[in-house]
Every structure is written in structure tokens, then in C-alpha cells.
Amino acid sequence: MDCRALLALYSDAYLRSPDCAREWSVFRERMARSARQTGHEPRALVGVVWRPDGLVLPLSVAEAGPLLPSGGQGYPAGEFGTLRDPEHWAQYRDLVRLVADRLITGTQADLPTMSTADARSIPLRFDPHAGTAPPAPAAPPRAARPTGAPRPGTPAPHPPPTAPPGPPRAKWRPVYDLPRAAGRPRADRGPGTAARRHRVTLLLLAGTRSRMAALRTALAPYGDSPEDWQPFWPHTEESAVDVVQRALEDYGVEEVTVCPFTPESGAAEPVALPPEPPGADPDPPVVLLLVDPWLAREARPSRDPGLSALCERLSARGAAFAGVVAVLPRTDAETWENTPQLRDALLAQAAGCRLRAPHHEVGSAEGLAHTVIGAMADVLTVWPGGQGRSEPGEPDGRPPRGAREPEERAEWPTRRSRERDAWSPVPAGPRSALLSHRSGGIWGDG
């Protein structure tokens, strides 16, 4: 096999074809070998959502690279539908030109050739008989909430596909399953923690379809409210809020309050964080900020203080912040191409530094779910010094054994530098832009 670029027209029939699965897997292996040899990831695989009916992209396909945008807001019938609809022929011609440009760019990569015998030995990267990724090791079943049952603080679900307005949406399917020890209750996180009631306030900084139209062209992930934001479409129809709430529910959080931050609410104090006298609530909620980085590039009017001013006000509340989570989905072609600019815009807002909280970046629904749980674990296992609370087993308010005293601000750069040295492996190729910032850290010293 020696072709230099591959155009994959994704549909349910494509993912169920053994020949397509073999060809796709072999080409993906050639790309992986090229990346190991050169240190550069080739962009020789061009994916297009051709027929979305019944299509659920396997994880290996979704992570292989960006999918071409479906004409701005997305055409419900897929790109095959634009070919048959005269009103969208101009959109289809634009797609053809874009595909041609991507294929020409992809052929510039020098992929290693592969013999027929070698190609037959390559394992398939997704199961064509199931149309989905090969199943992971069996995990204990979890009690599933009936489909459509609302969560506390959750807005009304999407209308059925037949109900206007907006394009029809398929029934969402969760793409992750968090492991949990067999027989362990949801709210049990080990000795000494079950007695505490854990609540989370999710501050959501995301836009609506009308608001985002001034910032980008691909509007399919957005709806009529910030809670409708589906950043990982078309890999999953699950919204970002649903991903976070499901992860927190599995972790044992009893109450999640979702608070979207909009230009209209920006002029007033953020809801969900009312001022409370010290000690009024022995277990105040943990606050998590979920951000769409596209809004960091928005030209804000005077009535909209933006992310920077929001973080300034939140930092004065004294709440326990689990972190700032920015979503840069790998399946979004437009976000993929603008990732460096989006990172710089978010860095200028310095949200993590102002809140004295860690900053996280995720690119998939699975990454978002595990990042949220990791951030919660960090907050709930650290001694809350100076907040007038005692951990179980320490009635006099002393920190638990092995707990660290809160560090001074001057200690942060040293600690962050030491952590980065331990976390960051030596790259095989040139250093990426993510690690090219100054020693203070990409999102500040927090």
C-alpha cells in the first residue's frame, strides 16, 4: 500500500464494512509510523461526515483528526444530502474545494509504504461488525437513570427530532463509562469522607448559536441556550453539561447546580454564589468553571465584563475552586485549526491565575469526565486550612496526617516547574507550542 492520502466518507455503512475498516486501519498505521520517524503528525487522512443517519463514530476514528465542517451550522442530511439538494449545491462545491485542498496538503507527507503481507497483520482499529470501537474490559454495571429523566438544576432536554426549530438531533449516546469498585455505593469515597455532603456549582461560559455566529462558522455544536452546547458532536450528542453531571454523579456528588454566565447576567453578581458569612455553611459548594475558549476572543461591550472580570469577582468570594476547564474538541475542524490562537486568547484572560486554581484543557468527552473527577478529588482531599472546618477524626481543626499547609504564592512557580518536569515526557520531534511559554506556566502560576 503506497497511497499518500485517504478520503474517508463516514457513514454507518462505511463503519460496518470490513474492507473499509481494513483500509482505514492500515492507512492509520502508516501515519503513526511516519509520526514516530519524523516527529510530525501527517494530515493525510481527510474525514467527511457523509451520511449521519445512525452514525456513531468510534473513538479511534474521532481521535484520528478533525472532520470537515458541515457548512457552518451543519446540514442535517450530511454532505451526501447537500449533493441532492439544489439549495445547497453551492455549499457542496465549497466542500469539494476544501477536500481537494486537504488532499493536496496530505500528499506532501512521505508515508512509509506497506506490503500486502504486512497490511494483513495490522489489527483493525475499530470493529466493523459492531460499527463501534472494540468493547473495553467489562466493568460492573451501574444503575442507569431512565433516558430523559431530568437532573437537579438541569434545563429541559432537547426537543424531539420532529419538533421545530433547528435541525433534528439524534438520541445522544454516552461515550465513556467510569469504573467503580463492585458493590461500592456512589457516595462512598473511602473512610472519613462519606459523612460530608458534597455539592458542586458548575459555572458555564458558553455561547448560543446566535451569539457564536459572530465568532466562528461551524455552529452545529450550539443551541438556543448555553446548556445546549455539544462540543464533541458528531462523536456524541451529549452536551458538555451532561458529561460533567454524569461524571460527578458517578463520583458521588449529591447536588450539582448549573449556572450559565451570559452578557445579560454579567452586569450583576453571578448567581449561585451568594455572599455568606464565614461558617454559615459547614460544607460550601465546590465551584468548577467550564469554558468555551472561543468566547475569550469575543469583542465585549461595556455591559459584558467578560471572563477576566468574572474571575476577579469570583476570586473575592472565598469559595473552593476545583479548577478552570477549557474544551478544545479534537473532532471540531475549525477549533483544531485555531487552537494556538484560542489558547493565547484564553491565556490573556488568565482565569486560572486569578482564581488561584489549576487550569485544564480537554479534547474529548472522556477527557472531560475524568478531568472533572480528578479536579474534585484534589479539592476534597486537601485540608481546607483557614476556612474554619475540620476533617473527620481531627476535632481540634488540625490538618490530617500527611496533609500540607497552604503554600505561599512565592512557592507556586517552583512547585509548578517541578510538576511539569515530572509530567512532561521528552518529545520525539520539535517542541509543541503548548510547552513553549515562559516558565510561569501556560495558564499562569496557579
Coordinates of C-alpha atoms in Angstrom, one line a residue:
M1 CA 0.0 0.0 0.0
D2 CA 1.6 3.3 -1.1
C3 CA -1.2 5.9 -1.4
R4 CA -0.3 9.2 0.1
A5 CA -3.7 10.5 1.2
L6 CA -7.1 8.9 2.1
L7 CA -10.5 10.4 1.8
A8 CA -13.0 8.7 4.2
L9 CA -16.7 9.4 3.7
Y10 CA -18.0 8.3 7.1
S11 CA -21.4 6.7 7.3
D12 CA -22.9 3.7 9.1
A13 CA -22.3 1.5 6.1
Y14 CA -18.6 2.6 5.9
L15 CA -18.0 1.7 9.6
R16 CA -19.7 -1.7 9.1
S17 CA -17.6 -2.6 6.0
P18 CA -14.7 -5.0 6.8
D19 CA -12.8 -3.8 3.7
C20 CA -13.2 -0.1 4.7
A21 CA -12.1 -1.0 8.3
R22 CA -9.0 -2.8 7.0
E23 CA -8.1 0.0 4.6
W24 CA -8.6 2.7 7.2
S25 CA -6.6 0.8 9.9
V26 CA -3.7 0.2 7.5
F27 CA -3.5 3.8 6.4
R28 CA -3.8 5.0 10.1
E29 CA -0.8 2.7 11.0
R30 CA 1.2 4.2 8.1
M31 CA 0.5 7.6 9.5
A32 CA 1.5 6.5 13.0
R33 CA 4.8 5.1 11.7
S34 CA 5.5 8.3 9.9
A35 CA 4.9 10.3 13.1
R36 CA 7.3 8.1 15.0
Q37 CA 10.0 8.5 12.4
T38 CA 9.7 12.3 11.8
G39 CA 8.2 13.6 15.0
H40 CA 5.4 15.3 12.9
E41 CA 1.8 14.1 12.7
P42 CA 0.9 13.9 9.0
R43 CA -2.5 15.3 8.0
A44 CA -3.1 12.8 5.2
L45 CA -6.4 11.4 6.4
V46 CA -9.4 13.6 5.3
G47 CA -12.7 12.7 7.0
V48 CA -16.2 13.8 6.0
V49 CA -19.5 13.1 7.7
W50 CA -21.2 11.8 4.6
R51 CA -24.4 10.2 5.9
P52 CA -25.1 10.9 9.6
D53 CA -28.2 8.6 9.9
G54 CA -27.4 6.1 12.6
L55 CA -23.7 7.2 12.7
V56 CA -21.8 6.9 15.9
L57 CA -18.1 7.4 15.3
P58 CA -15.7 5.0 17.1
L59 CA -13.3 6.7 19.4
S60 CA -10.3 5.7 17.2
V61 CA -12.0 7.4 14.2
A62 CA -12.9 10.5 16.2
E63 CA -9.4 10.9 17.5
A64 CA -7.7 10.4 14.1
G65 CA -8.1 14.1 13.2
P66 CA -10.6 16.8 12.5
L67 CA -13.7 16.3 10.5
L68 CA -14.5 18.7 7.8
P69 CA -17.2 21.2 8.9
S70 CA -20.7 20.6 7.5
G71 CA -21.3 24.0 6.0
G72 CA -21.5 26.3 9.1
Q73 CA -24.5 25.3 11.1
G74 CA -24.3 21.7 9.7
Y75 CA -26.6 20.1 7.2
P76 CA -28.9 17.6 8.9
A77 CA -28.7 15.1 6.0
G78 CA -24.9 15.2 5.8
E79 CA -22.8 16.1 2.9
F80 CA -24.5 13.5 0.7
G81 CA -27.7 15.4 1.3
T82 CA -26.1 18.7 0.1
L83 CA -25.4 16.9 -3.2
R84 CA -29.1 16.1 -3.7
D85 CA -30.5 19.4 -2.5
P86 CA -30.3 22.2 -5.2
E87 CA -30.4 24.8 -2.5
H88 CA -27.1 23.5 -1.1
W89 CA -25.2 22.9 -4.2
A90 CA -23.0 26.0 -3.6
Q91 CA -22.2 24.5 -0.2
Y92 CA -21.3 21.2 -1.8
R93 CA -19.0 22.9 -4.2
D94 CA -17.2 24.6 -1.3
L95 CA -16.8 21.2 0.3
V96 CA -15.3 19.8 -2.8
R97 CA -12.8 22.6 -3.0
L98 CA -11.9 22.1 0.7
V99 CA -11.5 18.4 0.3
A100 CA -9.2 19.0 -2.7
D101 CA -7.1 21.4 -0.7
R102 CA -6.8 18.9 2.2
L103 CA -5.8 16.1 -0.1
I104 CA -3.1 18.2 -1.8
T105 CA -1.7 19.1 1.6
G106 CA -1.9 15.5 2.7
T107 CA 0.1 14.2 -0.2
Q108 CA 3.1 16.3 0.9
A109 CA 3.7 13.8 3.7
D110 CA 6.0 11.0 2.8
L111 CA 4.3 8.0 4.4
P112 CA 6.1 4.7 4.6
T113 CA 4.9 2.0 2.2
M114 CA 3.5 -1.3 3.4
S115 CA 3.5 -4.7 1.8
T116 CA 0.4 -6.8 1.4
A117 CA 1.6 -9.3 4.0
D118 CA 2.4 -6.6 6.4
A119 CA -1.0 -4.9 5.9
R120 CA -2.8 -8.2 6.6
S121 CA -1.1 -8.4 10.0
I122 CA -2.3 -4.9 11.1
P123 CA -5.1 -5.2 13.7
L124 CA -8.3 -3.4 13.0
R125 CA -8.7 -0.1 14.9
F126 CA -12.5 -0.4 15.1
D127 CA -14.9 -3.4 14.9
P128 CA -16.8 -3.3 11.6
H129 CA -19.3 -5.9 12.7
A130 CA -20.4 -3.7 15.6
G131 CA -20.0 -0.4 13.9
T132 CA -18.3 0.9 17.1
A133 CA -15.0 0.7 18.8
P134 CA -14.0 -2.7 20.2
P135 CA -15.5 -3.1 23.7
A136 CA -13.3 -2.3 26.7
P137 CA -12.9 -4.8 29.6
A138 CA -16.2 -5.4 31.3
A139 CA -16.9 -3.1 34.2
P140 CA -19.5 -3.6 36.9
P141 CA -22.9 -2.3 35.7
R142 CA -24.1 0.9 37.1
A143 CA -27.7 1.9 37.8
A144 CA -28.8 4.0 34.9
R145 CA -31.3 6.8 35.2
P146 CA -34.2 6.4 32.7
T147 CA -33.5 8.3 29.5
G148 CA -34.9 11.8 29.6
A149 CA -35.2 12.0 33.4
P150 CA -34.1 15.5 34.5
R151 CA -31.3 16.1 36.9
P152 CA -31.5 18.8 39.6
G153 CA -30.5 22.2 38.1
T154 CA -30.6 20.8 34.5
P155 CA -32.5 22.6 31.8
A156 CA -35.2 21.0 29.7
P157 CA -33.9 18.3 27.3
H158 CA -33.6 18.8 23.5
P159 CA -37.0 18.7 21.7
P160 CA -37.7 15.5 19.6
P161 CA -36.1 15.5 16.1
T162 CA -39.5 16.3 14.6
A163 CA -40.1 19.4 16.6
P164 CA -39.0 22.7 15.1
P165 CA -37.0 24.9 15.3
G166 CA -33.4 23.8 14.5
P167 CA -32.0 20.7 12.8
P168 CA -33.1 17.3 14.1
R169 CA -30.8 15.7 16.7
A170 CA -30.2 12.0 17.2
K171 CA -30.6 10.4 20.6
W172 CA -27.3 11.0 22.4
R173 CA -25.2 8.1 23.5
P174 CA -22.6 8.4 26.3
V175 CA -19.1 7.6 25.0
Y176 CA -17.5 6.8 28.4
D177 CA -18.0 4.5 31.3
L178 CA -16.2 5.4 34.5
P179 CA -15.0 2.4 36.5
R180 CA -16.3 1.9 40.0
A181 CA -15.5 -0.8 42.5
A182 CA -18.1 -3.6 42.7
G183 CA -20.6 -3.1 45.5
R184 CA -19.4 0.3 46.4
P185 CA -22.2 3.0 46.9
R186 CA -22.0 6.1 44.7
A187 CA -21.4 8.4 47.6
D188 CA -18.7 6.3 49.3
R189 CA -15.2 7.6 48.6
G190 CA -13.5 5.8 51.4
P191 CA -13.3 6.2 55.2
G192 CA -13.9 9.6 56.6
T193 CA -15.5 11.2 53.5
A194 CA -19.0 9.7 53.3
A195 CA -20.2 11.9 56.2
R196 CA -19.6 15.1 54.2
R197 CA -22.2 16.3 51.8
H198 CA -20.6 17.4 48.5
R199 CA -22.2 20.0 46.3
V200 CA -20.8 21.5 43.1
T201 CA -21.6 24.7 41.3
L202 CA -20.8 24.5 37.6
L203 CA -20.2 27.9 36.1
L204 CA -20.7 27.6 32.4
L205 CA -19.2 30.1 30.0
A206 CA -20.6 29.0 26.6
G207 CA -22.5 30.7 23.8
T208 CA -25.7 30.2 22.0
R209 CA -26.0 29.7 18.2
S210 CA -26.8 33.4 17.6
R211 CA -24.0 34.7 19.8
M212 CA -21.4 32.4 18.3
A213 CA -22.3 33.4 14.7
A214 CA -20.1 36.4 15.1
L215 CA -17.1 34.4 16.2
R216 CA -17.0 31.2 14.0
T217 CA -18.6 29.5 11.1
A218 CA -19.3 26.0 12.5
L219 CA -22.4 26.4 14.6
A220 CA -23.7 22.8 14.8
P221 CA -22.5 22.3 18.4
Y222 CA -24.5 25.2 19.7
G223 CA -28.2 25.6 20.5
D224 CA -30.7 28.1 21.9
S225 CA -29.1 28.2 25.4
P226 CA -25.6 27.8 26.7
E227 CA -26.6 24.4 28.3
D228 CA -27.2 23.1 24.8
W229 CA -23.5 23.3 23.9
Q230 CA -22.4 19.9 22.4
P231 CA -18.7 20.4 21.8
F232 CA -18.0 16.8 20.9
W233 CA -20.6 16.5 18.1
P234 CA -20.8 14.3 16.0
H235 CA -18.9 11.8 18.1
T236 CA -21.6 12.2 20.7
E237 CA -24.8 14.2 21.0
E238 CA -24.3 14.6 24.8
S239 CA -23.9 18.2 25.9
A240 CA -20.9 19.3 28.0
V241 CA -23.2 19.9 31.0
D242 CA -24.5 16.3 30.7
V243 CA -20.9 14.9 30.6
V244 CA -19.9 16.8 33.7
Q245 CA -23.1 16.0 35.6
R246 CA -22.9 12.3 34.8
A247 CA -19.2 12.2 35.9
L248 CA -20.0 14.0 39.2
E249 CA -23.0 11.7 39.8
D250 CA -20.8 8.6 39.4
Y251 CA -18.3 10.2 41.8
G252 CA -20.9 10.6 44.4
V253 CA -21.8 14.3 44.3
E254 CA -25.2 14.8 45.7
E255 CA -26.1 18.2 44.2
V256 CA -24.9 19.9 41.0
T257 CA -26.1 23.5 40.2
V258 CA -25.5 24.7 36.7
C259 CA -25.1 28.5 36.3
P260 CA -24.6 29.8 32.7
F261 CA -22.8 33.1 32.5
T262 CA -24.2 35.3 29.8
P263 CA -23.7 39.0 28.8
E264 CA -27.1 39.6 30.4
S265 CA -26.0 38.1 33.8
G266 CA -22.6 39.6 33.6
A267 CA -23.7 43.1 34.7
A268 CA -24.9 41.6 38.0
E269 CA -23.2 39.5 40.6
P270 CA -23.0 35.8 39.5
V271 CA -26.0 33.8 40.7
A272 CA -25.3 30.6 42.6
L273 CA -22.5 32.2 44.7
P274 CA -24.4 34.4 47.2
P275 CA -22.3 36.0 49.9
E276 CA -22.3 34.0 53.1
P277 CA -20.8 34.8 56.5
P278 CA -17.9 32.7 57.5
G279 CA -19.0 29.4 59.0
A280 CA -22.6 29.8 57.7
D281 CA -22.3 26.6 55.6
P282 CA -20.0 23.9 57.0
D283 CA -19.8 22.3 53.5
P284 CA -20.0 25.1 50.9
P285 CA -20.2 24.1 47.3
V286 CA -17.1 23.4 45.2
V287 CA -17.0 25.7 42.1
L288 CA -15.9 24.5 38.7
L289 CA -15.6 26.8 35.7
L290 CA -16.3 25.3 32.3
V291 CA -15.2 27.5 29.4
D292 CA -15.6 27.5 25.6
P293 CA -12.3 29.2 24.5
W294 CA -14.0 30.8 21.5
L295 CA -15.6 33.3 23.9
A296 CA -12.2 34.5 25.0
R297 CA -11.8 36.1 21.6
E298 CA -15.1 37.9 21.8
A299 CA -15.2 41.7 21.5
R300 CA -17.1 42.6 24.7
P301 CA -19.4 45.6 25.1
S302 CA -19.2 47.6 28.3
R303 CA -22.2 45.7 29.8
D304 CA -20.3 42.4 29.4
P305 CA -17.3 42.3 31.7
G306 CA -16.1 39.0 30.2
L307 CA -14.1 36.1 31.6
S308 CA -11.4 38.2 33.2
A309 CA -13.7 40.4 35.2
L310 CA -15.8 37.4 36.1
C311 CA -12.8 35.7 37.6
E312 CA -11.9 38.8 39.5
R313 CA -15.3 38.8 41.2
L314 CA -15.3 35.1 41.9
S315 CA -11.9 35.2 43.5
A316 CA -13.2 37.5 46.1
R317 CA -15.9 35.1 47.2
G318 CA -13.6 32.7 49.0
A319 CA -15.2 29.6 47.5
A320 CA -13.3 26.4 46.9
F321 CA -12.5 26.3 43.2
A322 CA -11.7 22.9 41.7
G323 CA -10.3 24.5 38.5
V324 CA -10.9 26.0 35.1
V325 CA -11.7 23.5 32.3
A326 CA -11.3 24.7 28.7
V327 CA -12.8 22.5 26.0
L328 CA -10.9 22.3 22.7
P329 CA -12.5 19.3 21.0
R330 CA -10.3 17.3 18.6
T331 CA -13.3 16.4 16.4
D332 CA -14.0 20.1 15.6
A333 CA -12.0 21.0 12.5
E334 CA -12.4 24.8 13.0
T335 CA -11.3 24.6 16.6
W336 CA -8.4 22.3 15.7
E337 CA -7.1 24.8 13.2
N338 CA -7.5 27.8 15.6
T339 CA -6.2 26.1 18.7
P340 CA -3.0 28.2 19.1
Q341 CA -5.0 31.4 18.8
L342 CA -7.6 30.2 21.2
R343 CA -5.0 29.2 23.8
D344 CA -3.4 32.6 23.5
A345 CA -6.7 34.4 23.9
L346 CA -7.6 32.3 27.0
L347 CA -4.1 32.9 28.4
A348 CA -4.6 36.6 28.1
Q349 CA -7.7 36.3 30.4
A350 CA -5.5 34.4 33.0
A351 CA -8.5 32.8 34.5
G352 CA -6.6 30.1 36.4
C353 CA -4.2 32.6 37.9
R354 CA -6.9 35.0 39.1
L355 CA -8.8 32.2 40.8
R356 CA -5.7 30.5 42.2
A357 CA -7.0 27.3 40.7
P358 CA -5.4 24.8 38.2
H359 CA -6.3 25.1 34.5
H360 CA -7.2 22.0 32.5
E361 CA -7.6 21.5 28.7
V362 CA -9.7 18.6 27.4
G363 CA -10.3 17.4 23.8
S364 CA -12.9 14.7 24.3
A365 CA -15.9 13.7 26.3
E366 CA -13.9 11.0 28.1
G367 CA -11.2 13.5 28.9
L368 CA -13.7 16.0 30.3
A369 CA -15.3 13.3 32.5
H370 CA -12.0 12.1 34.0
T371 CA -10.6 15.7 34.4
V372 CA -13.7 16.8 36.4
I373 CA -13.4 13.8 38.7
G374 CA -9.6 14.4 39.2
A375 CA -10.2 18.1 40.0
M376 CA -12.9 17.2 42.5
A377 CA -10.6 14.6 44.2
D378 CA -7.9 17.2 44.5
V379 CA -10.2 19.7 46.3
L380 CA -12.0 17.2 48.5
T381 CA -8.8 15.5 49.8
V382 CA -6.8 18.7 50.7
W383 CA -7.1 20.1 54.2
P384 CA -9.1 23.4 53.9
G385 CA -6.9 25.4 56.2
G386 CA -8.1 28.7 57.4
Q387 CA -11.8 28.1 56.5
G388 CA -13.0 27.0 59.9
R389 CA -13.6 23.4 59.1
S390 CA -12.3 20.2 60.5
E391 CA -11.8 16.9 58.7
P392 CA -13.3 13.8 60.4
G393 CA -11.1 12.4 63.0
E394 CA -9.5 15.8 63.8
P395 CA -11.9 17.5 66.2
D396 CA -9.5 20.3 67.1
G397 CA -9.2 21.5 63.4
R398 CA -5.6 20.3 62.9
P399 CA -4.8 19.0 59.4
P400 CA -4.9 15.3 58.8
R401 CA -1.7 13.4 58.9
G402 CA 0.4 13.9 55.9
A403 CA -1.6 17.0 54.7
R404 CA 0.4 20.0 53.5
E405 CA -0.1 23.5 54.8
P406 CA -1.4 26.0 52.2
E407 CA 1.6 27.2 50.2
E408 CA 2.6 30.8 49.8
R409 CA 2.3 32.5 46.4
A410 CA 6.1 32.7 46.0
E411 CA 6.2 28.9 46.2
W412 CA 3.9 28.3 43.2
P413 CA 6.5 28.8 40.4
T414 CA 8.9 26.4 42.0
R415 CA 6.2 23.8 42.6
R416 CA 4.7 24.1 39.1
S417 CA 8.1 23.8 37.5
R418 CA 8.9 20.7 39.5
E419 CA 5.5 19.2 38.5
R420 CA 6.0 20.0 34.8
D421 CA 9.4 18.3 34.8
A422 CA 7.8 15.2 36.2
W423 CA 4.7 15.2 34.0
S424 CA 6.2 16.2 30.6
P425 CA 8.0 13.5 28.6
V426 CA 10.7 14.4 26.2
P427 CA 9.0 14.8 22.8
A428 CA 10.2 12.8 19.8
G429 CA 10.1 15.8 17.5
P430 CA 10.2 19.6 17.8
R431 CA 8.7 21.1 20.9
S432 CA 5.0 22.0 20.5
A433 CA 3.5 25.4 21.1
L434 CA 1.9 24.2 24.3
L435 CA 5.2 23.9 26.0
S436 CA 6.8 27.0 24.5
H437 CA 5.6 29.6 27.0
R438 CA 7.7 31.1 29.7
S439 CA 8.5 29.3 33.0
G440 CA 5.5 30.8 34.7
G441 CA 3.2 28.2 33.1
I442 CA 0.9 28.2 30.2
W443 CA -2.1 29.4 32.1
G444 CA -0.4 31.4 34.9
D445 CA 1.2 30.5 38.2
G446 CA -1.9 28.8 39.7

